[in-house]
Short mmCIF file of C-alpha atoms in Angstrom, two decimals:
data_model
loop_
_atom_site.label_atom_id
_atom_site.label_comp_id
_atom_site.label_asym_id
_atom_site.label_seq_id
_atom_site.Cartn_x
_atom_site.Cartn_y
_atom_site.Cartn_z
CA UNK A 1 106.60 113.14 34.70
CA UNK A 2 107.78 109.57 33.59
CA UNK A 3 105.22 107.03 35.47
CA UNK A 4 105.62 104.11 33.42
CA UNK A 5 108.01 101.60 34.57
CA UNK A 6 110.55 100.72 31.61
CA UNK A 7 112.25 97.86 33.03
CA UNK A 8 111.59 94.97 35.29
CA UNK A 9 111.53 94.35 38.84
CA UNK A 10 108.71 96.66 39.26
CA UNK A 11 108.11 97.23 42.68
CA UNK A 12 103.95 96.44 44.30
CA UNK A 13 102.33 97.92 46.99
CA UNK A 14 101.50 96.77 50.28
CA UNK A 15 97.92 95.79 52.10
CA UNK A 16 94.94 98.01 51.88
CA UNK A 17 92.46 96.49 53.82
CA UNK A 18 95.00 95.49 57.43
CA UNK A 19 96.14 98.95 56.85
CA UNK A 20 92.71 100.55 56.86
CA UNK A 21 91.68 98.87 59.62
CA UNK A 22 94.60 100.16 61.46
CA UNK A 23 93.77 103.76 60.76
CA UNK A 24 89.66 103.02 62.23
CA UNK A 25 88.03 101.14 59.67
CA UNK A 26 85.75 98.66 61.67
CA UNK A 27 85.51 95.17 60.88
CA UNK A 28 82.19 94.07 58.66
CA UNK A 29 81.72 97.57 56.98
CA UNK A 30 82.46 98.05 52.86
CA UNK A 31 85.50 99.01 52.56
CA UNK A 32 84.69 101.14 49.36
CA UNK A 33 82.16 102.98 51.50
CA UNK A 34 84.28 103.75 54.24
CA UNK A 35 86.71 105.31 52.51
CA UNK A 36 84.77 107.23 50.36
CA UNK A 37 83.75 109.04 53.58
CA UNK A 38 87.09 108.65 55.11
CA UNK A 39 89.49 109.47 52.09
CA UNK A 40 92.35 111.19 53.94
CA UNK A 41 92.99 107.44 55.39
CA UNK A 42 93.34 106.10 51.69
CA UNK A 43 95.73 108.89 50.49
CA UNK A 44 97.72 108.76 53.68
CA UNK A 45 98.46 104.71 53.20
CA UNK A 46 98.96 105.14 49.18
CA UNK A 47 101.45 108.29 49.58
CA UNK A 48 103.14 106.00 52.15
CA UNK A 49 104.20 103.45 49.99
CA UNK A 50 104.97 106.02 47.29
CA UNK A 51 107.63 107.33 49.77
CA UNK A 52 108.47 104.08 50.13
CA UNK A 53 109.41 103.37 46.68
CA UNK A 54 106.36 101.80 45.53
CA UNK A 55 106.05 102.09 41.46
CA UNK A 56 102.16 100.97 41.44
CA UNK A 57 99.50 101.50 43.82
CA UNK A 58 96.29 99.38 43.78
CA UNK A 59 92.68 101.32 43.63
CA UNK A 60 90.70 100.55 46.79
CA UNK A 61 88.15 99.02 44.53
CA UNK A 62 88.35 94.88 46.00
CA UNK A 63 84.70 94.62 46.63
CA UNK A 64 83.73 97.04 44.35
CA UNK A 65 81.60 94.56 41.73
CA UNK A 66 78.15 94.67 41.82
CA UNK A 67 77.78 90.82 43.92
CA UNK A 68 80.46 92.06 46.45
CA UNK A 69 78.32 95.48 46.52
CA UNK A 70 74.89 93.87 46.80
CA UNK A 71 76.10 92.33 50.07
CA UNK A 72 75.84 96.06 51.27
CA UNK A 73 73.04 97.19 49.36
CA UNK A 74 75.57 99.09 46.73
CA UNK A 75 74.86 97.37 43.60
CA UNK A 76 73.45 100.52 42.36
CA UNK A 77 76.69 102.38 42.83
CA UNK A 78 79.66 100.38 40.44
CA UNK A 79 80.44 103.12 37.90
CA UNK A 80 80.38 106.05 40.76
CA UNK A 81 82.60 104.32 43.30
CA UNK A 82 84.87 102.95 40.73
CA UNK A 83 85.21 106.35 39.59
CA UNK A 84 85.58 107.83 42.48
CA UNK A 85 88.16 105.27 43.91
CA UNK A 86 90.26 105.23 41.65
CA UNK A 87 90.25 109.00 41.29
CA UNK A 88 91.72 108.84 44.72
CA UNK A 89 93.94 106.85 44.13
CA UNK A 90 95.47 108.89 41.34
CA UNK A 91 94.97 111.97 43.51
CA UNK A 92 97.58 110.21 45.65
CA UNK A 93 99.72 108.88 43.28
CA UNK A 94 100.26 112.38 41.45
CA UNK A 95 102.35 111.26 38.66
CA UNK A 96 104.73 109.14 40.84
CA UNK A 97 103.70 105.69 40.07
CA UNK A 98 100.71 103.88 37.55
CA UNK A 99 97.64 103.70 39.29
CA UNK A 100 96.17 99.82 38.37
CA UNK A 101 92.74 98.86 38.69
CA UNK A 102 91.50 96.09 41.40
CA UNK A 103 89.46 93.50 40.64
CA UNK A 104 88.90 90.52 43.03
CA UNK A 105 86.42 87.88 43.84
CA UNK A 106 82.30 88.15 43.40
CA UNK A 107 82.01 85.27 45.75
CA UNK A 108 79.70 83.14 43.25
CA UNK A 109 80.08 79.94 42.48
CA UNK A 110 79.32 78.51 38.79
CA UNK A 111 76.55 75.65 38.75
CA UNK A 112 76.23 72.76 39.96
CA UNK A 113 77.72 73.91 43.25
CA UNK A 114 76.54 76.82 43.02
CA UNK A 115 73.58 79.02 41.39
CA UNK A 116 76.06 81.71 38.75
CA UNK A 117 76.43 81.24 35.64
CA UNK A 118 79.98 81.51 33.49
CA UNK A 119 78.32 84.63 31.57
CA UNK A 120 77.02 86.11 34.45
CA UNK A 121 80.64 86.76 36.40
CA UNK A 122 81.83 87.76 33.22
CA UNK A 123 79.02 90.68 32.30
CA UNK A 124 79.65 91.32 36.08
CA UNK A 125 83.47 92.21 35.93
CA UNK A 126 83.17 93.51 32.34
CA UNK A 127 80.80 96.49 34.19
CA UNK A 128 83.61 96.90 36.49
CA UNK A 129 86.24 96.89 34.14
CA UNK A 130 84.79 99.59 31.66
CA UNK A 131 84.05 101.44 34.78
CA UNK A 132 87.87 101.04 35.60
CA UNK A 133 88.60 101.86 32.26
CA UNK A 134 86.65 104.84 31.74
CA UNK A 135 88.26 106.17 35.45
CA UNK A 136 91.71 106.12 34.00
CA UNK A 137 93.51 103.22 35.31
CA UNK A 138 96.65 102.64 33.86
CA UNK A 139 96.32 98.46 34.12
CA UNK A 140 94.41 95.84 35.76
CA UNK A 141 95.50 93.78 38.53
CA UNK A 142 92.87 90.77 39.62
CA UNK A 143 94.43 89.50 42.31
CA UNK A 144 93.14 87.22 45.21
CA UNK A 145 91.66 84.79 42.58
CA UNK A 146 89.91 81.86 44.61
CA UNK A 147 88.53 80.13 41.50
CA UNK A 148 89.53 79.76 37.84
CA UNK A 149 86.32 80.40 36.41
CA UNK A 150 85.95 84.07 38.29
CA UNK A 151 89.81 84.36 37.07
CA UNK A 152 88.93 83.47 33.57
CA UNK A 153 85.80 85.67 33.88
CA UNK A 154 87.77 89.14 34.60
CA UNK A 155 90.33 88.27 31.82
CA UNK A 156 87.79 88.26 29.02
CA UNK A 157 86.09 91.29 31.26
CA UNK A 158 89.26 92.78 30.91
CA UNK A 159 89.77 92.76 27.57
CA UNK A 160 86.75 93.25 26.42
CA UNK A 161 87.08 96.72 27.66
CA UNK A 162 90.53 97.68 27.44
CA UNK A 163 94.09 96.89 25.62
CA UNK A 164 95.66 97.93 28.70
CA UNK A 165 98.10 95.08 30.33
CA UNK A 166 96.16 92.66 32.84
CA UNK A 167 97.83 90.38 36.01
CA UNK A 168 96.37 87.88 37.83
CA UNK A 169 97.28 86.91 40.99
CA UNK A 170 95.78 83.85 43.17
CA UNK A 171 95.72 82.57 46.77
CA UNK A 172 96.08 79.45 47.89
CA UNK A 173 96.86 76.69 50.68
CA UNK A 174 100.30 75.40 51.43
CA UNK A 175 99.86 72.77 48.90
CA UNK A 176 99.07 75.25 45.78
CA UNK A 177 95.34 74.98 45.86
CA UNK A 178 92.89 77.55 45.71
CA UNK A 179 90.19 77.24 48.22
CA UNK A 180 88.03 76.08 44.72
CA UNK A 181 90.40 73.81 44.47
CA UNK A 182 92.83 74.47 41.48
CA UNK A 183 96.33 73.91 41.29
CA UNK A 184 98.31 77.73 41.26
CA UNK A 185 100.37 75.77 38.19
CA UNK A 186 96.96 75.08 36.43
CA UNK A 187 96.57 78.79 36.82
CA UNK A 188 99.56 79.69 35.64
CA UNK A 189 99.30 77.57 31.84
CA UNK A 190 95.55 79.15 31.84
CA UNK A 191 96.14 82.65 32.28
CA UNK A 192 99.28 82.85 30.12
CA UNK A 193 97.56 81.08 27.37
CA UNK A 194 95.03 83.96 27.95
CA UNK A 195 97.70 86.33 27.13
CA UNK A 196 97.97 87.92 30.69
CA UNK A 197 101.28 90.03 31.14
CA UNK A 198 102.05 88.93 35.06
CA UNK A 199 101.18 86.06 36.87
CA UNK A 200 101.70 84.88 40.53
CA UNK A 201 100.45 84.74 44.06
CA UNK A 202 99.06 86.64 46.88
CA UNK A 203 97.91 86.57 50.17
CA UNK A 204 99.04 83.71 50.83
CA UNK A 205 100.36 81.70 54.28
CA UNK A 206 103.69 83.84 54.27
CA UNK A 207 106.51 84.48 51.92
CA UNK A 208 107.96 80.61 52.59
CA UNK A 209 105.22 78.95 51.37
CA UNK A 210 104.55 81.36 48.82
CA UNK A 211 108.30 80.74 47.54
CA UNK A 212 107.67 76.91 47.56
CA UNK A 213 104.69 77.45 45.17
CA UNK A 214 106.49 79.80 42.40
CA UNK A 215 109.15 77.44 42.27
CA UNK A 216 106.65 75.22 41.28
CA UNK A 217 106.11 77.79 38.09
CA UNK A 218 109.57 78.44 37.22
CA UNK A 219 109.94 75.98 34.32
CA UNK A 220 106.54 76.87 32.52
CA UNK A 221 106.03 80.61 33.35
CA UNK A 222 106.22 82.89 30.30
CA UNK A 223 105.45 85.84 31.94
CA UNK A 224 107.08 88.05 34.72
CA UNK A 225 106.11 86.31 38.19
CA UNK A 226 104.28 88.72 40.89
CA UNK A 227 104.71 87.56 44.41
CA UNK A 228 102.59 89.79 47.43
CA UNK A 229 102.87 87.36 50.43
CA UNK A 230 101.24 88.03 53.04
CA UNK A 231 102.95 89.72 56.26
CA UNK A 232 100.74 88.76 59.22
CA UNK A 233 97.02 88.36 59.87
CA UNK A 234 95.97 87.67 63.27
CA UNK A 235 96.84 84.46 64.74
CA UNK A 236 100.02 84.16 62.17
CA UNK A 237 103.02 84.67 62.95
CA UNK A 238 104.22 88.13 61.81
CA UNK A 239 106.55 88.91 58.98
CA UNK A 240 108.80 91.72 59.79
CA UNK A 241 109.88 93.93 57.02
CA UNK A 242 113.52 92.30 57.44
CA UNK A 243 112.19 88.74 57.14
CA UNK A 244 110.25 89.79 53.76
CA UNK A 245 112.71 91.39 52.13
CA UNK A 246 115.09 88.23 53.15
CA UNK A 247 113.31 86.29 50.24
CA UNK A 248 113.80 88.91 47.32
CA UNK A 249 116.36 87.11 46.04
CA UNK A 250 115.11 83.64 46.51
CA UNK A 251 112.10 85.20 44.60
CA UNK A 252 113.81 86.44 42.14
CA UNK A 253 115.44 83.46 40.88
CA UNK A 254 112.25 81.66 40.92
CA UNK A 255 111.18 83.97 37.79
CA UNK A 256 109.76 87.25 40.42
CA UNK A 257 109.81 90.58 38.33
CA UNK A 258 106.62 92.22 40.39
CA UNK A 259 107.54 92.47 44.20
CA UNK A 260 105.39 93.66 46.91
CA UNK A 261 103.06 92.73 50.15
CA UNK A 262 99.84 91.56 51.08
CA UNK A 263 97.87 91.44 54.43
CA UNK A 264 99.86 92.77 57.18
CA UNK A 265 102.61 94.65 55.11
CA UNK A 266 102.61 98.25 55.48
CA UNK A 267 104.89 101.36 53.96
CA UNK A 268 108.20 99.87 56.29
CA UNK A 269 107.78 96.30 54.25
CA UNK A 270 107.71 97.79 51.09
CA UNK A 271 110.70 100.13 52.09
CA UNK A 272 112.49 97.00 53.01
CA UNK A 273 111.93 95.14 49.56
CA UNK A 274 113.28 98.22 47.67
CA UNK A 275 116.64 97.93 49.44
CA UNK A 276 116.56 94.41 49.03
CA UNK A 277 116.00 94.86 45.55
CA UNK A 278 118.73 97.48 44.43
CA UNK A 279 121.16 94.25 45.95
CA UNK A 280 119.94 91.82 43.02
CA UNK A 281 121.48 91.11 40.23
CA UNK A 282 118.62 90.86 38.26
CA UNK A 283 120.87 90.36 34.66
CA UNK A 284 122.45 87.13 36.51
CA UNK A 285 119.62 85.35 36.29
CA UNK A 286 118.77 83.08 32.68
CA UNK A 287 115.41 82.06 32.38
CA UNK A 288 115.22 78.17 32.13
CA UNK A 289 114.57 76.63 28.76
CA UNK A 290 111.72 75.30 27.48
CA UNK A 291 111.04 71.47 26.21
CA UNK A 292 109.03 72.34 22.98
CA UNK A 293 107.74 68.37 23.21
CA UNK A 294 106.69 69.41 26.62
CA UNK A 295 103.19 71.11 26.18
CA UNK A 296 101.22 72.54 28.95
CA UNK A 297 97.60 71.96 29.38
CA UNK A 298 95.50 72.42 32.40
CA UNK A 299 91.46 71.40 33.53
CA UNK A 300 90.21 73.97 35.92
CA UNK A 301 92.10 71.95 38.82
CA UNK A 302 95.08 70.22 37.50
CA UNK A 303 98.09 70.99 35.20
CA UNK A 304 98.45 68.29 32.40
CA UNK A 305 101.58 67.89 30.20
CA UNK A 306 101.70 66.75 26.65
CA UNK A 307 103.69 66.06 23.93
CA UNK A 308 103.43 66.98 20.07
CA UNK A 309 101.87 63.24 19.03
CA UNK A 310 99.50 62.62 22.10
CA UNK A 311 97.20 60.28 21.44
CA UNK A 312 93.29 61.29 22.42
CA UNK A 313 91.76 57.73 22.10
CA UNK A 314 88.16 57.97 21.28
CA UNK A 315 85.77 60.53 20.45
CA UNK A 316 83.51 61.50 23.59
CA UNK A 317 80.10 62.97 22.50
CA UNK A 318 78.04 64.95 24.73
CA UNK A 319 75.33 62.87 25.78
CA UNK A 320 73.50 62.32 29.66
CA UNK A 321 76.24 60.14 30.31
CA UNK A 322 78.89 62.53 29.51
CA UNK A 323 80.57 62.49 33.46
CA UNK A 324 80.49 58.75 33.44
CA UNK A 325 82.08 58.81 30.00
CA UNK A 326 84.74 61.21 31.31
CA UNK A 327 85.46 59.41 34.76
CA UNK A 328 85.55 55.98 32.42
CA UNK A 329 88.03 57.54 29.69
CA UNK A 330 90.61 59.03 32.30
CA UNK A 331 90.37 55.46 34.30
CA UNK A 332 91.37 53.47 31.36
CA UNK A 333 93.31 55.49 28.95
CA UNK A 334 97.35 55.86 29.72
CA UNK A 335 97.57 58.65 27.45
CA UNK A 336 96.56 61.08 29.99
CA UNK A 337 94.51 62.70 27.90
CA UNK A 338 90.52 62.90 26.24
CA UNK A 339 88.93 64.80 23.42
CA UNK A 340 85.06 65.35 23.42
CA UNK A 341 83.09 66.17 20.35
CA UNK A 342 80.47 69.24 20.30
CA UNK A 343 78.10 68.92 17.75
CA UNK A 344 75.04 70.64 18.55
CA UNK A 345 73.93 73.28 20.24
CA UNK A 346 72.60 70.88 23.42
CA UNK A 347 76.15 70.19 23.96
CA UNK A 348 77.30 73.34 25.22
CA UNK A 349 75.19 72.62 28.21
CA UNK A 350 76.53 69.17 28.69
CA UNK A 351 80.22 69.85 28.21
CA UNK A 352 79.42 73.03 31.12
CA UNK A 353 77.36 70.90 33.61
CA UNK A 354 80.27 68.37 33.44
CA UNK A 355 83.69 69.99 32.37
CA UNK A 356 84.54 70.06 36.46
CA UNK A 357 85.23 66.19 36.21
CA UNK A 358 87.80 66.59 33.62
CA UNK A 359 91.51 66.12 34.69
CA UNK A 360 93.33 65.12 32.01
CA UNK A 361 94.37 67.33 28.92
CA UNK A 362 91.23 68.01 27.04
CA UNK A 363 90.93 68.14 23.22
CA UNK A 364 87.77 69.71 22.28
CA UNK A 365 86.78 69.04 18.52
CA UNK A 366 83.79 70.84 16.51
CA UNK A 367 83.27 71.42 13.01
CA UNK A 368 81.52 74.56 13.83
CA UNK A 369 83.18 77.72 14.84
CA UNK A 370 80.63 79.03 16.55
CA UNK A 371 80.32 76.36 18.51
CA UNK A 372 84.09 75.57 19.18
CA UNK A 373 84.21 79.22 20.76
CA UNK A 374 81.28 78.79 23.11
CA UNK A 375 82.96 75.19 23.96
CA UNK A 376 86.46 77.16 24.52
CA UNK A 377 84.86 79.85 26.37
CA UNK A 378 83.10 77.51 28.90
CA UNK A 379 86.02 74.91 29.49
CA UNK A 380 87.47 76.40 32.92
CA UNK A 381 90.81 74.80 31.61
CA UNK A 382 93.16 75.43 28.38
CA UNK A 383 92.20 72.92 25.51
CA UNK A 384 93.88 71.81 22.65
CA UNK A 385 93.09 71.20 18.96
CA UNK A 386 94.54 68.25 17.37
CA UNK A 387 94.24 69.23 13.92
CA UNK A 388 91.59 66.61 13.04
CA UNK A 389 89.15 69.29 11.85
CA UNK A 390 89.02 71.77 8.62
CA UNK A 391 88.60 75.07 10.41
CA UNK A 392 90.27 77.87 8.90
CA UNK A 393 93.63 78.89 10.35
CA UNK A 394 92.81 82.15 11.38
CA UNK A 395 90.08 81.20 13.02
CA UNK A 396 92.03 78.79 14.86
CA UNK A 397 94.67 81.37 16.15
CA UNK A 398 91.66 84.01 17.07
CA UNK A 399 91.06 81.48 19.41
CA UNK A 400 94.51 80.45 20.13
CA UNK A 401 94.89 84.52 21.28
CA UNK A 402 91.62 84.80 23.27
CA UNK A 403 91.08 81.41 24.94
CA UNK A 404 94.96 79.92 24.91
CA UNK A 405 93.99 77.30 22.47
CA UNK A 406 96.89 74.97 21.59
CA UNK A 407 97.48 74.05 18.23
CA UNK A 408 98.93 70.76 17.23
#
């Protein structure tokens, strides 16, 4: 039986963890756990939204990385429950719809605020991802990003592993921040330039503000847009399945192709967007054009724009005084951007202690390759190269492909 989608909108599915705590799941437990000992609740809620129209159900595996696992002495267990998760999830799909592979937050935080290092969340997703992987998931969806770093993390995890397609989805605050702090725009120009095939938002405060945010996208987003507001949690006002589906086509012009619901929308929400959907005109919609002397950039918190002839100023080497450097550069230079130099191997440690000060575009120069990747693959933002250096070409659009390096 055909499972694959051919053709945008492709319709989501709804919440997992509301939903399981509506059929007796009690609050504080792993949710992996519980339903490996409860898996009639699982296939129940999945085979719901199937009959609901869904076209892709999410594996129950949310916490199922080893730092979310250690919190409930699991760490031991990644490959079997991933397995054995997603095997249930394709028990209940049967054919009917892809079965993509969950990946969400570790809940570490990357030095100096907190103890993780970059290589460490990404060795920690790329174990769940090849467990994924090896369990037969037919793509991954990372969704509920709270940071850019864990975001960039289970990208490179991702594909690492796997050639399979990979969204990314974050949450964030009314006015587009994640609770680390970056701008859902930011995230956008990052992950694209990462080469993920859907981008967009989840969980967040309702479908309103979550509309407000993707409209925010519209003019830069490359990629299909996923929106999975939230319905309800407690204390919110709820979402009924009418009031959801009222914003399909609002979404829809804003760039939507992936529709479906997050915290407090069950099998009735989803059954609402698919008749919503079936009323849009999806083929009326033109994609807005893009300003090839606009080029996006993005630090780890802010979206930058430049153009083709930006000028970078001086050189910024990595030395002790690298943040004061930075803070001093973006004060007095109107261009709006900076370019640091990494020479040596000492710098990599600078340019990672400090990169979180950065909000301007960012040029990052080396004469190395070796090093320019490490630099590239530490920078929680998307850098460009100005063309100042001799690297070789193909080098240069290796990294282009992996890290969203732009090319002057």
């Amino acid at each position: 039986m055909e499972t694959i989608p051919r053709s945008l909108p492709i319709l989501l599915d709804g919440a997992t963890g509301t939903e399981l705590y509506r059929r007796g799941m009690p609050q504080g437990v792993s949710a992996e756990a519980w339903v490996l000992e409860h898996p009639d609740a699982l296939l129940e809620l999945q085979r719901s939204y199937l009959d609901a129209g869904t076209q892709v159900l999410l594996t129950p595996t949310f916490g199922a990385n080893r730092a979310a696992m250690a919190r409930h002495g699991l760490e031991g267990q990644v490959e079997d429950y991933n397995r054995r998760l997603t095997a249930l999830s394709r028990q209940a799909a049967q054919g009917r719809a892809l079965v993509a592979g969950d990946m969400a937050p570790t809940g570490l935080t990357l030095a100096p605020f907190g103890k993780s290092t970059f290589e460490e969340l990404v060795e920690i997703y790329t174990q769940q991802a090849a467990a994924l992987e090896d369990a037969g998931v037919d793509l991954f969806h990372i969704e509920t990003m709270l940071s850019m770093a864990e975001a960039r993390a289970a990208v490179l995890a991702c594909k690492s592993v796997s050639q399979k397609p990979v969204w990314v989805s974050f949450t964030c605050d009314g006015n587009g921040r994640t609770p680390a702090g970056s701008d859902v725009l930011a995230g956008l120009i990052v992950m694209q330039g990462m080469g993920v095939s859907a981008f967009g938002l989840n969980c967040c405060e309702g479908p309103a503000g979550l509309l407000e945010q993707l409209r925010r996208m519209t003019p830069y987003a490359q990629v299909p847009l996923i929106a999975k507001p939230s319905a309800g949690l407690p204390g919110q006002h709820p979402c009924s399945p009418k009031e959801l589906a009222s914003y399909v086509s609002a979404y829809a012009y804003a760039g939507v192709r992936l529709f479906g619901g997050c915290c407090g929308a069950g099998a009735e929400h989803i059954a609402a967007l698919k008749r919503a959907l079936g009323q849009v005109s999806f083929s009326s919609f033109r994609a807005p054009e893009q300003d090839p002397d606009v080029i996006p950039c993005a630090s780890e918190r802010e979206a930058r724009f430049i153009t083709p002839d930006i000028d970078v100023g001086e050189t910024i080497e990595c030395t002790p005084d690298l943040m004061e450097d930075i803070l001093e550069a973006e004060e007095n230079s109107p261009q709006g951007a900076l370019k640091i130099a990494v020479l040596e191997e000492d710098d990599l440690d600078m340019l990672a202690e400090n990169q979180y000060v950065v909000k301007d575009a960012l040029c990052i120069f080396s004469d190395v390759p070796e090093l320019l990747e490490r630099a590239l693959r530490l920078y929680q933002g998307r850098a460009f190269w100005d063309g100042t250096g001799e690297l070789e070409e193909a080098f240069l659009e290796e990294m282009k492909q992996k890290y969203g390096l732009i090319l002057l």
